[in-house]
Amino acid sequence: MPEPTTHTLRLAVVSSTVRQDPTDAAALQASGAEASALVRRAAAAGARLVHLTEGALCFPDKRVVSATGPEEIGPSDWSRADWPVWQEQLDALAALSAELGVWTVVPSVHPRPAPARPYNSVYVLSDRGTVAARYDERMLSTSKATWMYAAGEQPVTVDVDGFRLGFALGLDVLLPELFTGYDHLDVDAVLVSYATSGLTGNAHIGTRARGAAASHTCWVSLAVPADATAGLTSMVVDPVGEVVAEAPGEGVPGFVLADLHRAEVIAAGRAFRRRSRERLPG
């Protein structure tokens, strides 16, 4: 079991296979088994916190869940999803977190009774196997907002071994105000989970993650799928915007480790920004 410390926080950021059919019980089970295996390997490597990507259990395709699909994209019919099997995978990760004594950050859809739409969410599983917090994506894409999900409304922070963590999901990474909000909440790191959706040309997301870290002098962890064609890999960025750990980009599921520590620039940068804001007119 990893030993907690107030001086550093060993983080594993995972790249995994993302499957897109929530009606396929076997696919959900395969994703759950892969995620569990990677969490177990990361814990054996000393990770105290394991960060999974958006879609680690499933990233529902808008055509698969469309009530008029797959030929047309329409309002999502979430009754098609195999919710019991999906929940089993999440429960298994919670139990594994307790067994290994690690914290696990797991993006997953949060269902709500119809006609309310579900949230695209991040579950923060504690080292005791409980849901310590849930964050709901706030900046939804056009497809997500039009057909699939309800938008979240607030930031969420969790303290792990003396480190304050904030969370972002999907296109939240494009919203500078989100990171500024977390800056006001004194976070040490923002954990961003992002699904590349099988598309190329995602390199700018890594650039945005590095810019957010440097602008707000905080650590940023970016977890993305194991997809060699995406132009983006899982990474950890330090508070001056340097990539200190990065997946090889070969499309193979795995993880990279980084030790987060209390860099002096975090507090100094935050104090400078606060003084500067106070001097702004109006």
PDB file of C-alpha atoms in Angstrom:
ATOM      1  CA  MET A   1       0.000   0.000   0.000  1.00  0.00           C
ATOM      2  CA  PRO A   2       1.448   3.434  -0.917  1.00  0.00           C
ATOM      3  CA  GLU A   3       2.526   5.500   2.082  1.00  0.00           C
ATOM      4  CA  PRO A   4       0.853   8.944   2.239  1.00  0.00           C
ATOM      5  CA  THR A   5       3.109  11.961   2.645  1.00  0.00           C
ATOM      6  CA  THR A   6       2.506  15.653   3.134  1.00  0.00           C
ATOM      7  CA  HIS A   7       5.628  16.507   1.093  1.00  0.00           C
ATOM      8  CA  THR A   8       4.857  14.864  -2.229  1.00  0.00           C
ATOM      9  CA  LEU A   9       1.896  13.219  -3.880  1.00  0.00           C
ATOM     10  CA  ARG A  10       2.725  10.460  -6.347  1.00  0.00           C
ATOM     11  CA  LEU A  11       0.281  10.639  -9.228  1.00  0.00           C
ATOM     12  CA  ALA A  12      -0.295   8.078 -11.970  1.00  0.00           C
ATOM     13  CA  VAL A  13      -1.966   9.474 -15.082  1.00  0.00           C
ATOM     14  CA  VAL A  14      -3.454   6.715 -17.204  1.00  0.00           C
ATOM     15  CA  SER A  15      -3.945   6.182 -20.925  1.00  0.00           C
ATOM     16  CA  SER A  16      -6.560   3.524 -21.608  1.00  0.00           C
ATOM     17  CA  THR A  17      -8.802   2.093 -24.295  1.00  0.00           C
ATOM     18  CA  VAL A  18     -12.033   4.052 -24.749  1.00  0.00           C
ATOM     19  CA  ARG A  19     -15.109   2.170 -25.905  1.00  0.00           C
ATOM     20  CA  GLN A  20     -18.235   3.985 -27.059  1.00  0.00           C
ATOM     21  CA  ASP A  21     -21.225   1.652 -26.770  1.00  0.00           C
ATOM     22  CA  PRO A  22     -22.980   1.798 -23.379  1.00  0.00           C
ATOM     23  CA  THR A  23     -25.412  -0.902 -24.491  1.00  0.00           C
ATOM     24  CA  ASP A  24     -22.606  -3.482 -24.830  1.00  0.00           C
ATOM     25  CA  ALA A  25     -22.164  -5.269 -21.503  1.00  0.00           C
ATOM     26  CA  ALA A  26     -19.024  -7.082 -22.651  1.00  0.00           C
ATOM     27  CA  ALA A  27     -17.394  -3.800 -23.707  1.00  0.00           C
ATOM     28  CA  LEU A  28     -18.232  -2.199 -20.366  1.00  0.00           C
ATOM     29  CA  GLN A  29     -16.732  -5.173 -18.549  1.00  0.00           C
ATOM     30  CA  ALA A  30     -13.606  -5.037 -20.723  1.00  0.00           C
ATOM     31  CA  SER A  31     -13.135  -1.354 -19.920  1.00  0.00           C
ATOM     32  CA  GLY A  32     -13.637  -2.013 -16.233  1.00  0.00           C
ATOM     33  CA  ALA A  33     -11.150  -4.872 -16.236  1.00  0.00           C
ATOM     34  CA  GLU A  34      -8.547  -2.767 -18.060  1.00  0.00           C
ATOM     35  CA  ALA A  35      -9.019   0.177 -15.702  1.00  0.00           C
ATOM     36  CA  SER A  36      -8.721  -2.060 -12.661  1.00  0.00           C
ATOM     37  CA  ALA A  37      -5.554  -3.676 -13.984  1.00  0.00           C
ATOM     38  CA  LEU A  38      -3.970  -0.278 -14.614  1.00  0.00           C
ATOM     39  CA  VAL A  39      -4.942   0.998 -11.149  1.00  0.00           C
ATOM     40  CA  ARG A  40      -3.410  -2.110  -9.601  1.00  0.00           C
ATOM     41  CA  ARG A  41      -0.182  -1.656 -11.578  1.00  0.00           C
ATOM     42  CA  ALA A  42      -0.002   2.032 -10.692  1.00  0.00           C
ATOM     43  CA  ALA A  43      -0.456   1.299  -6.995  1.00  0.00           C
ATOM     44  CA  ALA A  44       2.329  -1.278  -7.179  1.00  0.00           C
ATOM     45  CA  ALA A  45       4.529   1.469  -8.643  1.00  0.00           C
ATOM     46  CA  GLY A  46       3.858   3.655  -5.604  1.00  0.00           C
ATOM     47  CA  ALA A  47       1.001   5.829  -6.870  1.00  0.00           C
ATOM     48  CA  ARG A  48      -1.154   7.386  -4.184  1.00  0.00           C
ATOM     49  CA  LEU A  49      -3.586   8.881  -6.715  1.00  0.00           C
ATOM     50  CA  VAL A  50      -4.609   7.354 -10.055  1.00  0.00           C
ATOM     51  CA  HIS A  51      -6.170   9.611 -12.701  1.00  0.00           C
ATOM     52  CA  LEU A  52      -8.240   8.033 -15.498  1.00  0.00           C
ATOM     53  CA  THR A  53      -9.393   9.601 -18.749  1.00  0.00           C
ATOM     54  CA  GLU A  54     -12.840  10.674 -19.873  1.00  0.00           C
ATOM     55  CA  GLY A  55     -14.522   7.549 -21.198  1.00  0.00           C
ATOM     56  CA  ALA A  56     -12.386   5.151 -19.153  1.00  0.00           C
ATOM     57  CA  LEU A  57     -15.492   2.998 -18.622  1.00  0.00           C
ATOM     58  CA  CYS A  58     -17.432   4.252 -21.643  1.00  0.00           C
ATOM     59  CA  PHE A  59     -17.589   7.375 -23.805  1.00  0.00           C
ATOM     60  CA  PRO A  60     -21.100   7.049 -25.259  1.00  0.00           C
ATOM     61  CA  ASP A  61     -21.367   7.718 -28.964  1.00  0.00           C
ATOM     62  CA  LYS A  62     -24.154  10.196 -29.738  1.00  0.00           C
ATOM     63  CA  ARG A  63     -25.389   7.953 -32.555  1.00  0.00           C
ATOM     64  CA  VAL A  64     -25.532   4.834 -30.402  1.00  0.00           C
ATOM     65  CA  VAL A  65     -27.701   6.474 -27.736  1.00  0.00           C
ATOM     66  CA  SER A  66     -29.752   8.577 -30.167  1.00  0.00           C
ATOM     67  CA  ALA A  67     -33.462   7.820 -29.972  1.00  0.00           C
ATOM     68  CA  THR A  68     -33.533   8.123 -33.765  1.00  0.00           C
ATOM     69  CA  GLY A  69     -30.092   6.633 -34.370  1.00  0.00           C
ATOM     70  CA  PRO A  70     -27.809   5.488 -35.555  1.00  0.00           C
ATOM     71  CA  GLU A  71     -28.887   6.999 -38.892  1.00  0.00           C
ATOM     72  CA  GLU A  72     -29.918  10.292 -37.260  1.00  0.00           C
ATOM     73  CA  ILE A  73     -28.603  12.175 -34.265  1.00  0.00           C
ATOM     74  CA  GLY A  74     -31.429  13.001 -31.908  1.00  0.00           C
ATOM     75  CA  PRO A  75     -32.154  13.234 -28.185  1.00  0.00           C
ATOM     76  CA  SER A  76     -30.381  10.494 -26.288  1.00  0.00           C
ATOM     77  CA  ASP A  77     -32.369   7.511 -25.125  1.00  0.00           C
ATOM     78  CA  TRP A  78     -30.382   6.596 -22.025  1.00  0.00           C
ATOM     79  CA  SER A  79     -32.631   3.621 -21.264  1.00  0.00           C
ATOM     80  CA  ARG A  80     -30.536   1.781 -23.843  1.00  0.00           C
ATOM     81  CA  ALA A  81     -27.446   1.900 -21.623  1.00  0.00           C
ATOM     82  CA  ASP A  82     -26.665  -1.171 -19.524  1.00  0.00           C
ATOM     83  CA  TRP A  83     -26.628   0.770 -16.261  1.00  0.00           C
ATOM     84  CA  PRO A  84     -26.332  -2.257 -13.928  1.00  0.00           C
ATOM     85  CA  VAL A  85     -23.153  -3.493 -15.619  1.00  0.00           C
ATOM     86  CA  TRP A  86     -21.783   0.053 -15.812  1.00  0.00           C
ATOM     87  CA  GLN A  87     -22.362   0.523 -12.069  1.00  0.00           C
ATOM     88  CA  GLU A  88     -20.692  -2.815 -11.352  1.00  0.00           C
ATOM     89  CA  GLN A  89     -17.505  -1.559 -12.978  1.00  0.00           C
ATOM     90  CA  LEU A  90     -17.555   1.650 -10.947  1.00  0.00           C
ATOM     91  CA  ASP A  91     -18.230  -0.292  -7.755  1.00  0.00           C
ATOM     92  CA  ALA A  92     -15.338  -2.627  -8.542  1.00  0.00           C
ATOM     93  CA  LEU A  93     -12.974   0.343  -8.877  1.00  0.00           C
ATOM     94  CA  ALA A  94     -14.203   1.723  -5.552  1.00  0.00           C
ATOM     95  CA  ALA A  95     -13.564  -1.619  -3.864  1.00  0.00           C
ATOM     96  CA  LEU A  96     -10.123  -1.804  -5.474  1.00  0.00           C
ATOM     97  CA  SER A  97      -9.279   1.699  -4.230  1.00  0.00           C
ATOM     98  CA  ALA A  98     -10.044   0.551  -0.693  1.00  0.00           C
ATOM     99  CA  GLU A  99      -8.081  -2.675  -1.138  1.00  0.00           C
ATOM    100  CA  LEU A 100      -4.986  -0.863  -2.449  1.00  0.00           C
ATOM    101  CA  GLY A 101      -5.299   2.256  -0.305  1.00  0.00           C
ATOM    102  CA  VAL A 102      -5.220   4.643  -3.268  1.00  0.00           C
ATOM    103  CA  TRP A 103      -7.414   7.469  -4.513  1.00  0.00           C
ATOM    104  CA  THR A 104      -8.880   6.940  -7.973  1.00  0.00           C
ATOM    105  CA  VAL A 105     -10.329   9.608 -10.256  1.00  0.00           C
ATOM    106  CA  VAL A 106     -12.845   7.951 -12.589  1.00  0.00           C
ATOM    107  CA  PRO A 107     -14.852   9.849 -15.227  1.00  0.00           C
ATOM    108  CA  SER A 108     -18.251   8.240 -15.799  1.00  0.00           C
ATOM    109  CA  VAL A 109     -21.785   9.225 -16.719  1.00  0.00           C
ATOM    110  CA  HIS A 110     -23.971  10.005 -13.706  1.00  0.00           C
ATOM    111  CA  PRO A 111     -27.546   8.846 -14.409  1.00  0.00           C
ATOM    112  CA  ARG A 112     -30.642  10.690 -13.225  1.00  0.00           C
ATOM    113  CA  PRO A 113     -34.311   9.687 -13.414  1.00  0.00           C
ATOM    114  CA  ALA A 114     -35.957  10.562 -16.732  1.00  0.00           C
ATOM    115  CA  PRO A 115     -36.756  13.049 -18.090  1.00  0.00           C
ATOM    116  CA  ALA A 116     -33.706  14.661 -16.498  1.00  0.00           C
ATOM    117  CA  ARG A 117     -30.556  14.216 -18.524  1.00  0.00           C
ATOM    118  CA  PRO A 118     -27.512  12.583 -16.915  1.00  0.00           C
ATOM    119  CA  TYR A 119     -24.311  14.440 -16.128  1.00  0.00           C
ATOM    120  CA  ASN A 120     -20.948  13.742 -17.704  1.00  0.00           C
ATOM    121  CA  SER A 121     -19.053  13.411 -14.476  1.00  0.00           C
ATOM    122  CA  VAL A 122     -15.863  12.627 -12.597  1.00  0.00           C
ATOM    123  CA  TYR A 123     -16.108  10.407  -9.534  1.00  0.00           C
ATOM    124  CA  VAL A 124     -13.384  10.858  -6.926  1.00  0.00           C
ATOM    125  CA  LEU A 125     -13.007   7.526  -5.115  1.00  0.00           C
ATOM    126  CA  SER A 126     -11.235   7.719  -1.772  1.00  0.00           C
ATOM    127  CA  ASP A 127      -8.679   5.279  -0.398  1.00  0.00           C
ATOM    128  CA  ARG A 128     -11.533   3.872   1.688  1.00  0.00           C
ATOM    129  CA  GLY A 129     -13.634   3.076  -1.369  1.00  0.00           C
ATOM    130  CA  THR A 130     -16.160   5.852  -0.884  1.00  0.00           C
ATOM    131  CA  VAL A 131     -17.241   8.521  -3.372  1.00  0.00           C
ATOM    132  CA  ALA A 132     -15.490  11.540  -1.866  1.00  0.00           C
ATOM    133  CA  ALA A 133     -16.848  13.927  -4.501  1.00  0.00           C
ATOM    134  CA  ARG A 134     -18.400  14.162  -7.934  1.00  0.00           C
ATOM    135  CA  TYR A 135     -17.641  16.828 -10.511  1.00  0.00           C
ATOM    136  CA  ASP A 136     -19.995  17.456 -13.468  1.00  0.00           C
ATOM    137  CA  GLU A 137     -18.655  18.805 -16.777  1.00  0.00           C
ATOM    138  CA  ARG A 138     -19.640  22.453 -17.210  1.00  0.00           C
ATOM    139  CA  MET A 139     -18.543  23.441 -20.737  1.00  0.00           C
ATOM    140  CA  LEU A 140     -20.421  20.940 -22.875  1.00  0.00           C
ATOM    141  CA  SER A 141     -19.780  20.518 -26.585  1.00  0.00           C
ATOM    142  CA  THR A 142     -22.636  21.300 -28.967  1.00  0.00           C
ATOM    143  CA  SER A 143     -23.534  17.611 -29.296  1.00  0.00           C
ATOM    144  CA  LYS A 144     -23.373  16.995 -25.563  1.00  0.00           C
ATOM    145  CA  ALA A 145     -25.460  20.078 -24.774  1.00  0.00           C
ATOM    146  CA  THR A 146     -28.013  19.552 -27.550  1.00  0.00           C
ATOM    147  CA  TRP A 147     -28.627  15.839 -27.291  1.00  0.00           C
ATOM    148  CA  MET A 148     -26.963  14.185 -24.324  1.00  0.00           C
ATOM    149  CA  TYR A 149     -26.189  15.798 -20.976  1.00  0.00           C
ATOM    150  CA  ALA A 150     -27.117  18.432 -18.452  1.00  0.00           C
ATOM    151  CA  ALA A 151     -24.359  20.901 -17.629  1.00  0.00           C
ATOM    152  CA  GLY A 152     -22.672  21.020 -14.249  1.00  0.00           C
ATOM    153  CA  GLU A 153     -22.753  24.240 -12.292  1.00  0.00           C
ATOM    154  CA  GLN A 154     -19.814  24.460  -9.902  1.00  0.00           C
ATOM    155  CA  PRO A 155     -16.155  23.656  -9.282  1.00  0.00           C
ATOM    156  CA  VAL A 156     -15.226  20.802  -6.981  1.00  0.00           C
ATOM    157  CA  THR A 157     -12.126  20.401  -4.828  1.00  0.00           C
ATOM    158  CA  VAL A 158     -10.829  17.477  -2.790  1.00  0.00           C
ATOM    159  CA  ASP A 159      -7.883  17.420  -0.385  1.00  0.00           C
ATOM    160  CA  VAL A 160      -5.583  14.382  -0.604  1.00  0.00           C
ATOM    161  CA  ASP A 161      -2.636  14.169   1.786  1.00  0.00           C
ATOM    162  CA  GLY A 162      -2.515  17.950   2.110  1.00  0.00           C
ATOM    163  CA  PHE A 163      -2.800  18.665  -1.620  1.00  0.00           C
ATOM    164  CA  ARG A 164      -5.913  20.445  -2.868  1.00  0.00           C
ATOM    165  CA  LEU A 165      -7.135  19.108  -6.209  1.00  0.00           C
ATOM    166  CA  GLY A 166      -9.623  20.547  -8.689  1.00  0.00           C
ATOM    167  CA  PHE A 167     -11.231  18.716 -11.597  1.00  0.00           C
ATOM    168  CA  ALA A 168     -12.095  19.404 -15.226  1.00  0.00           C
ATOM    169  CA  LEU A 169     -13.651  17.232 -17.899  1.00  0.00           C
ATOM    170  CA  GLY A 170     -13.882  17.310 -21.677  1.00  0.00           C
ATOM    171  CA  LEU A 171     -14.063  20.785 -23.174  1.00  0.00           C
ATOM    172  CA  ASP A 172     -13.694  22.366 -19.747  1.00  0.00           C
ATOM    173  CA  VAL A 173     -10.002  22.502 -20.657  1.00  0.00           C
ATOM    174  CA  LEU A 174     -10.850  25.249 -23.180  1.00  0.00           C
ATOM    175  CA  LEU A 175     -12.281  27.537 -20.497  1.00  0.00           C
ATOM    176  CA  PRO A 176      -9.624  29.801 -18.899  1.00  0.00           C
ATOM    177  CA  GLU A 177     -12.185  31.028 -16.369  1.00  0.00           C
ATOM    178  CA  LEU A 178     -12.448  27.514 -14.961  1.00  0.00           C
ATOM    179  CA  PHE A 179      -8.762  27.485 -14.059  1.00  0.00           C
ATOM    180  CA  THR A 180      -8.993  31.009 -12.661  1.00  0.00           C
ATOM    181  CA  GLY A 181     -11.865  29.835 -10.480  1.00  0.00           C
ATOM    182  CA  TYR A 182      -9.732  27.021  -9.136  1.00  0.00           C
ATOM    183  CA  ASP A 183      -6.918  29.521  -8.573  1.00  0.00           C
ATOM    184  CA  HIS A 184      -9.259  31.426  -6.243  1.00  0.00           C
ATOM    185  CA  LEU A 185      -9.896  28.132  -4.411  1.00  0.00           C
ATOM    186  CA  ASP A 186      -6.171  27.612  -3.743  1.00  0.00           C
ATOM    187  CA  VAL A 187      -5.788  24.361  -5.638  1.00  0.00           C
ATOM    188  CA  ASP A 188      -2.380  22.787  -6.042  1.00  0.00           C
ATOM    189  CA  ALA A 189      -3.390  20.809  -9.134  1.00  0.00           C
ATOM    190  CA  VAL A 190      -6.195  20.508 -11.657  1.00  0.00           C
ATOM    191  CA  LEU A 191      -6.885  17.024 -13.006  1.00  0.00           C
ATOM    192  CA  VAL A 192      -8.232  17.195 -16.565  1.00  0.00           C
ATOM    193  CA  SER A 193      -9.800  14.139 -18.219  1.00  0.00           C
ATOM    194  CA  TYR A 194     -10.307  14.482 -21.971  1.00  0.00           C
ATOM    195  CA  ALA A 195     -11.544  12.035 -24.612  1.00  0.00           C
ATOM    196  CA  THR A 196      -9.991  12.497 -28.060  1.00  0.00           C
ATOM    197  CA  SER A 197     -13.019  10.719 -29.602  1.00  0.00           C
ATOM    198  CA  GLY A 198     -10.939   8.960 -32.246  1.00  0.00           C
ATOM    199  CA  LEU A 199     -10.131  12.258 -33.955  1.00  0.00           C
ATOM    200  CA  THR A 200      -6.770  13.624 -35.049  1.00  0.00           C
ATOM    201  CA  GLY A 201      -5.451  17.121 -34.406  1.00  0.00           C
ATOM    202  CA  ASN A 202      -5.719  17.241 -30.622  1.00  0.00           C
ATOM    203  CA  ALA A 203      -2.240  18.661 -29.949  1.00  0.00           C
ATOM    204  CA  HIS A 204      -3.692  22.048 -29.014  1.00  0.00           C
ATOM    205  CA  ILE A 205      -5.281  20.481 -25.916  1.00  0.00           C
ATOM    206  CA  GLY A 206      -1.821  19.740 -24.557  1.00  0.00           C
ATOM    207  CA  THR A 207      -0.796  23.317 -25.321  1.00  0.00           C
ATOM    208  CA  ARG A 208      -3.803  24.598 -23.395  1.00  0.00           C
ATOM    209  CA  ALA A 209      -2.975  22.363 -20.432  1.00  0.00           C
ATOM    210  CA  ARG A 210       0.581  23.707 -20.335  1.00  0.00           C
ATOM    211  CA  GLY A 211      -0.661  27.288 -20.638  1.00  0.00           C
ATOM    212  CA  ALA A 212      -3.184  26.810 -17.827  1.00  0.00           C
ATOM    213  CA  ALA A 213      -0.493  25.392 -15.542  1.00  0.00           C
ATOM    214  CA  ALA A 214       1.917  28.250 -16.239  1.00  0.00           C
ATOM    215  CA  SER A 215      -0.744  30.989 -16.046  1.00  0.00           C
ATOM    216  CA  HIS A 216      -2.070  29.751 -12.709  1.00  0.00           C
ATOM    217  CA  THR A 217       1.175  28.285 -11.290  1.00  0.00           C
ATOM    218  CA  CYS A 218      -0.428  24.948 -10.528  1.00  0.00           C
ATOM    219  CA  TRP A 219       0.147  21.358 -11.551  1.00  0.00           C
ATOM    220  CA  VAL A 220      -2.059  20.051 -14.356  1.00  0.00           C
ATOM    221  CA  SER A 221      -2.622  16.359 -15.017  1.00  0.00           C
ATOM    222  CA  LEU A 222      -4.083  15.532 -18.424  1.00  0.00           C
ATOM    223  CA  ALA A 223      -5.477  12.011 -18.884  1.00  0.00           C
ATOM    224  CA  VAL A 224      -6.407  11.015 -22.447  1.00  0.00           C
ATOM    225  CA  PRO A 225      -7.082   7.746 -24.299  1.00  0.00           C
ATOM    226  CA  ALA A 226      -4.389   5.442 -25.604  1.00  0.00           C
ATOM    227  CA  ASP A 227      -4.761   6.550 -29.224  1.00  0.00           C
ATOM    228  CA  ALA A 228      -1.684   6.849 -31.434  1.00  0.00           C
ATOM    229  CA  THR A 229      -3.558   8.907 -34.046  1.00  0.00           C
ATOM    230  CA  ALA A 230      -4.896  11.599 -31.692  1.00  0.00           C
ATOM    231  CA  GLY A 231      -1.829  13.824 -31.600  1.00  0.00           C
ATOM    232  CA  LEU A 232      -2.138  13.980 -27.818  1.00  0.00           C
ATOM    233  CA  THR A 233      -0.843  11.857 -24.948  1.00  0.00           C
ATOM    234  CA  SER A 234      -1.414  11.738 -21.212  1.00  0.00           C
ATOM    235  CA  MET A 235       0.915  14.084 -19.358  1.00  0.00           C
ATOM    236  CA  VAL A 236       1.693  15.897 -16.127  1.00  0.00           C
ATOM    237  CA  VAL A 237       2.622  19.585 -16.349  1.00  0.00           C
ATOM    238  CA  ASP A 238       4.439  21.435 -13.561  1.00  0.00           C
ATOM    239  CA  PRO A 239       3.535  24.928 -12.277  1.00  0.00           C
ATOM    240  CA  VAL A 240       5.788  26.684 -14.799  1.00  0.00           C
ATOM    241  CA  GLY A 241       4.271  24.850 -17.760  1.00  0.00           C
ATOM    242  CA  GLU A 242       6.933  22.188 -18.279  1.00  0.00           C
ATOM    243  CA  VAL A 243       5.899  18.620 -19.093  1.00  0.00           C
ATOM    244  CA  VAL A 244       7.507  16.441 -16.423  1.00  0.00           C
ATOM    245  CA  ALA A 245       5.922  13.119 -17.416  1.00  0.00           C
ATOM    246  CA  GLU A 246       4.351  12.062 -20.707  1.00  0.00           C
ATOM    247  CA  ALA A 247       3.037   8.830 -22.183  1.00  0.00           C
ATOM    248  CA  PRO A 248       4.948   7.602 -25.258  1.00  0.00           C
ATOM    249  CA  GLY A 249       2.006   8.049 -27.618  1.00  0.00           C
ATOM    250  CA  GLU A 250       2.192   4.552 -29.066  1.00  0.00           C
ATOM    251  CA  GLY A 251      -1.472   3.829 -28.483  1.00  0.00           C
ATOM    252  CA  VAL A 252      -0.774   1.212 -25.795  1.00  0.00           C
ATOM    253  CA  PRO A 253      -2.701   1.384 -22.507  1.00  0.00           C
ATOM    254  CA  GLY A 254      -0.468   2.330 -19.600  1.00  0.00           C
ATOM    255  CA  PHE A 255       0.403   5.137 -17.209  1.00  0.00           C
ATOM    256  CA  VAL A 256       3.127   7.595 -16.299  1.00  0.00           C
ATOM    257  CA  LEU A 257       4.134   8.695 -12.808  1.00  0.00           C
ATOM    258  CA  ALA A 258       4.976  12.101 -11.398  1.00  0.00           C
ATOM    259  CA  ASP A 259       5.622  13.318  -7.866  1.00  0.00           C
ATOM    260  CA  LEU A 260       3.735  16.527  -7.161  1.00  0.00           C
ATOM    261  CA  HIS A 261       5.486  18.754  -4.653  1.00  0.00           C
ATOM    262  CA  ARG A 262       5.107  22.196  -3.169  1.00  0.00           C
ATOM    263  CA  ALA A 263       6.971  24.344  -5.660  1.00  0.00           C
ATOM    264  CA  GLU A 264       7.599  27.853  -4.301  1.00  0.00           C
ATOM    265  CA  VAL A 265       6.190  29.357  -7.494  1.00  0.00           C
ATOM    266  CA  ILE A 266       2.689  28.092  -6.624  1.00  0.00           C
ATOM    267  CA  ALA A 267       2.233  30.300  -3.560  1.00  0.00           C
ATOM    268  CA  ALA A 268       4.321  33.159  -4.944  1.00  0.00           C
ATOM    269  CA  GLY A 269       2.390  33.252  -8.213  1.00  0.00           C
ATOM    270  CA  ARG A 270      -0.971  33.116  -6.482  1.00  0.00           C
ATOM    271  CA  ALA A 271      -0.029  35.924  -4.088  1.00  0.00           C
ATOM    272  CA  PHE A 272       1.147  38.057  -7.010  1.00  0.00           C
ATOM    273  CA  ARG A 273      -2.088  37.532  -8.919  1.00  0.00           C
ATOM    274  CA  ARG A 274      -4.189  38.427  -5.872  1.00  0.00           C
ATOM    275  CA  ARG A 275      -2.286  41.648  -5.253  1.00  0.00           C
ATOM    276  CA  SER A 276      -2.524  42.558  -8.919  1.00  0.00           C
ATOM    277  CA  ARG A 277      -6.267  41.900  -9.063  1.00  0.00           C
ATOM    278  CA  GLU A 278      -6.812  44.110  -6.026  1.00  0.00           C
ATOM    279  CA  ARG A 279      -5.132  46.983  -7.874  1.00  0.00           C
ATOM    280  CA  LEU A 280      -7.253  46.636 -10.979  1.00  0.00           C
ATOM    281  CA  PRO A 281      -9.689  49.534 -11.456  1.00  0.00           C
ATOM    282  CA  GLY A 282     -13.347  48.803 -10.947  1.00  0.00           C
TER     283      GLY A 282
END
